[in-house]
PDB file of C-alpha atoms in Angstrom:
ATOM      1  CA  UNK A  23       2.383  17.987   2.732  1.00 61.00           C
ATOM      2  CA  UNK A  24       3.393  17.246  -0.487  1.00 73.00           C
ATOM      3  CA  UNK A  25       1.309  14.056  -2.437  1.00 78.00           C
ATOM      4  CA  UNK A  26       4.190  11.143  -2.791  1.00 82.00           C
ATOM      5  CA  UNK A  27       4.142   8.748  -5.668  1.00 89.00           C
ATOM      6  CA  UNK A  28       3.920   5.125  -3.638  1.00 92.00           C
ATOM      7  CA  UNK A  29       4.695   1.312  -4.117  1.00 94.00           C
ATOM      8  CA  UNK A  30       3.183  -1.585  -3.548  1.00 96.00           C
ATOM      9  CA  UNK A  31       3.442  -5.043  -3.065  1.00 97.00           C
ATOM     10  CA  UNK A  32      -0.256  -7.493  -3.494  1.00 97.00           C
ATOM     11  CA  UNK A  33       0.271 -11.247  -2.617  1.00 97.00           C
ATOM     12  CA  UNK A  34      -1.289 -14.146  -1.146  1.00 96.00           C
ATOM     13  CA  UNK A  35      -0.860 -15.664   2.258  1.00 94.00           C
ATOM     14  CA  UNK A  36      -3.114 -18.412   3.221  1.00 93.00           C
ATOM     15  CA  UNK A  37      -6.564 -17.635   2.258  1.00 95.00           C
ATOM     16  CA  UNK A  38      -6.291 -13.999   2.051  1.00 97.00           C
ATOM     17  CA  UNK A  39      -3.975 -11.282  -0.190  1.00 97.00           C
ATOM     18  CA  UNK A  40      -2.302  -8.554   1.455  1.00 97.00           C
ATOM     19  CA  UNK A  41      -1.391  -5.480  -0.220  1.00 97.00           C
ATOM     20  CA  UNK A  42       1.752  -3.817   1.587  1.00 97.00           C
ATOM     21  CA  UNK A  43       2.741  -0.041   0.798  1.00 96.00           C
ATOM     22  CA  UNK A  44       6.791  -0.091   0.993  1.00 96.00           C
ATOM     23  CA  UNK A  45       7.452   3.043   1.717  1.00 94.00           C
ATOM     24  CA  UNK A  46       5.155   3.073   5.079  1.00 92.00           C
ATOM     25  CA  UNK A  47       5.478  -0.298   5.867  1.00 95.00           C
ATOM     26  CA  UNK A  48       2.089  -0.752   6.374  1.00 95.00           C
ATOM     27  CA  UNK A  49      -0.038  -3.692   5.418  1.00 97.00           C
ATOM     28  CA  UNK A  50      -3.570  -4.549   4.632  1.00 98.00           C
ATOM     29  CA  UNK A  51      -5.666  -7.504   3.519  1.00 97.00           C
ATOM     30  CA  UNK A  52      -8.776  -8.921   1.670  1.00 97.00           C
ATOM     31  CA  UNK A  53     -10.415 -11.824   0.070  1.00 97.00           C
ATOM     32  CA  UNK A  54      -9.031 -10.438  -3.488  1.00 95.00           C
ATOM     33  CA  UNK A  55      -6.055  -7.778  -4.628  1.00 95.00           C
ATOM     34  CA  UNK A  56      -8.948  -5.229  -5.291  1.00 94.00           C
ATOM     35  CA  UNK A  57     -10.507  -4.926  -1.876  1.00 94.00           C
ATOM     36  CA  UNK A  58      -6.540  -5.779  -0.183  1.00 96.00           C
ATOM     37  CA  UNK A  59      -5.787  -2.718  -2.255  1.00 94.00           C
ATOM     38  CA  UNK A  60      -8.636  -1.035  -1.216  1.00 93.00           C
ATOM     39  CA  UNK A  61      -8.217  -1.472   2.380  1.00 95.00           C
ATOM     40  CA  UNK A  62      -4.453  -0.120   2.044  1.00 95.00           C
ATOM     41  CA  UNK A  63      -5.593   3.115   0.323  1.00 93.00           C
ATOM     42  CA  UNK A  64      -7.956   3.726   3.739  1.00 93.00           C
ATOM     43  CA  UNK A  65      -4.877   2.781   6.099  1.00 93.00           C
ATOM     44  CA  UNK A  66      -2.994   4.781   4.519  1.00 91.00           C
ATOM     45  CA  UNK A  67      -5.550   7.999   4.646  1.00 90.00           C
ATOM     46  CA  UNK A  68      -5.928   6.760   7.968  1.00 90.00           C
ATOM     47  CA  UNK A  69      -1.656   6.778   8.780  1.00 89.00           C
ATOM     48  CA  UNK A  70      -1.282  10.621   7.105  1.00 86.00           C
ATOM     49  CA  UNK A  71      -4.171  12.166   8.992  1.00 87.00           C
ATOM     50  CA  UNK A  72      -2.663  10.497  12.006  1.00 87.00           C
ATOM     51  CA  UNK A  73       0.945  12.018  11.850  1.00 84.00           C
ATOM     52  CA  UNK A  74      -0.510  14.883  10.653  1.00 84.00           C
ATOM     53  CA  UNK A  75      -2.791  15.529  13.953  1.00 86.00           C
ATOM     54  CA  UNK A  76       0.300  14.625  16.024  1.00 85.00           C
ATOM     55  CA  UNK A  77       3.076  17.028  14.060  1.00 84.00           C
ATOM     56  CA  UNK A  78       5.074  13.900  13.611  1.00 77.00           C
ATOM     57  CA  UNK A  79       5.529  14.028   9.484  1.00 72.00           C
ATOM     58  CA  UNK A  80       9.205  13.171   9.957  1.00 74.00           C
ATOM     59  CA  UNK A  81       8.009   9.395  10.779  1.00 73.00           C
ATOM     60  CA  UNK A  82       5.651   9.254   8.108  1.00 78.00           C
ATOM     61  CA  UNK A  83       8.450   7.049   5.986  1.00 86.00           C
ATOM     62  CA  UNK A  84       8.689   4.049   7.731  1.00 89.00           C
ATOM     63  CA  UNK A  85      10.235   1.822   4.479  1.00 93.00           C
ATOM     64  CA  UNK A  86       9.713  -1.991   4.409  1.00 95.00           C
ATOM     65  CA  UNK A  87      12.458  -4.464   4.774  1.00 96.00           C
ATOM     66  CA  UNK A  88      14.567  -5.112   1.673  1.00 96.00           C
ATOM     67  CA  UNK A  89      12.902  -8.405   0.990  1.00 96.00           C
ATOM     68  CA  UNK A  90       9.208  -6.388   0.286  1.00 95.00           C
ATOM     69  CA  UNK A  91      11.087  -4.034  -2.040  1.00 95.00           C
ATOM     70  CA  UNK A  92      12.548  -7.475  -3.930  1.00 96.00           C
ATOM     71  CA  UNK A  93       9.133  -9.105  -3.943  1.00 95.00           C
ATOM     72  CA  UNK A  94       7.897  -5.661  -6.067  1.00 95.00           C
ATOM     73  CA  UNK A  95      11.005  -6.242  -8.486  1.00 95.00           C
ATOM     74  CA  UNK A  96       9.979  -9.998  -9.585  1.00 94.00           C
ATOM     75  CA  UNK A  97       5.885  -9.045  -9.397  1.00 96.00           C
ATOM     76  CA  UNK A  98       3.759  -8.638 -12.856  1.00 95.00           C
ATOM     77  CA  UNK A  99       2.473  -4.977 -12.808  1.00 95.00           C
ATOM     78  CA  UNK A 100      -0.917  -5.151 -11.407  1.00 93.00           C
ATOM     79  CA  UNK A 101      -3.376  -2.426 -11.889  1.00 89.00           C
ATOM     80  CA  UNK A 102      -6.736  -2.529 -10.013  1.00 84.00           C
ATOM     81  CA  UNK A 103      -9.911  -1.767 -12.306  1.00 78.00           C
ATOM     82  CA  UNK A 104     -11.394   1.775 -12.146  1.00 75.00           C
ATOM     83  CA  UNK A 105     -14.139   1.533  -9.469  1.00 72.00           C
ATOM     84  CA  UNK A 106     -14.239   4.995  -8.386  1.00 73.00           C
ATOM     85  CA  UNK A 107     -11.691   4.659  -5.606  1.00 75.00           C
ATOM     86  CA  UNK A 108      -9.951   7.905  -5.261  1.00 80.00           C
ATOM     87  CA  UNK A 109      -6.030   7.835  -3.882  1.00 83.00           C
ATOM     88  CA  UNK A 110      -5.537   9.413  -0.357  1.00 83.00           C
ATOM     89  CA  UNK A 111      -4.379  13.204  -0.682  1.00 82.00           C
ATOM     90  CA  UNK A 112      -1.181  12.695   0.252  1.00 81.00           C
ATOM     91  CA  UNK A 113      -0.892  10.381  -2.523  1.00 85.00           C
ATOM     92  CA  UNK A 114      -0.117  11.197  -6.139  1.00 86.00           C
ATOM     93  CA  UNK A 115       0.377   7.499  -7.834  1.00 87.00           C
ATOM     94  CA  UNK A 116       0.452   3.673  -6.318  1.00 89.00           C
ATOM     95  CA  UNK A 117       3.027   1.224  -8.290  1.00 91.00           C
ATOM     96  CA  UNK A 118       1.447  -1.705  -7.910  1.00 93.00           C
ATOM     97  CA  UNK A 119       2.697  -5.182  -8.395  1.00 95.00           C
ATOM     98  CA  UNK A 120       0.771  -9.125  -7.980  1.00 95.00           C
ATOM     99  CA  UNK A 121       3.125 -12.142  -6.930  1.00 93.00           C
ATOM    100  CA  UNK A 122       1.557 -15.415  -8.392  1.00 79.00           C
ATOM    101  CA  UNK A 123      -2.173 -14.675  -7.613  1.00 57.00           C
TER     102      UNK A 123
END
């Protein structure tokens, strides 16, 4: 499988932030945009490996709704410090953007 370049979305709800990639539609959280975009690099290792093991690549690209892809548009670029977190293989860049931390 080919490494994708992916997008991102980090905001807050409540007392948490959750970091959603758009084009799996898949959403984690944490108590800051570091560790929500931490957990979202693990679910998605965790997604690929699964599809993978089942032969099921073709629903790997599950995009968000519209209104995800709009939040990314108005966010300020956000780029998470260098703490030795390596991307999933089957990921080759994250676009990441914060709403209003």
């Amino acid at each position: 499988m080919k490494a994708l370049m992916v997008h991102a979305v980090l905001y807050r709800e409540d007392d948490l932030f959750l970091a959603h990639c758009l084009e799996f539609d898949l959403v984690a959280q944490g108590e800051t945009p570091e560790q929500a975009y931490h957990n979202l690099l693990d679910a998605i290792e965790l997604q690929t490996e699964f599809v993978r093991e089942q032969g099921d690549l073709d629903n790997l690209i599950q995009p968000a709704p519209v209104e995800y892809w709009q939040m990314l548009a108005s966010a300020e670029r956000f780029t998470p410090p260098a703490n030795g977190w390596q991307l999933p293989s089957s990921v080759s860049a994250v676009e990441c953007g914060l709403l209003n931390a």
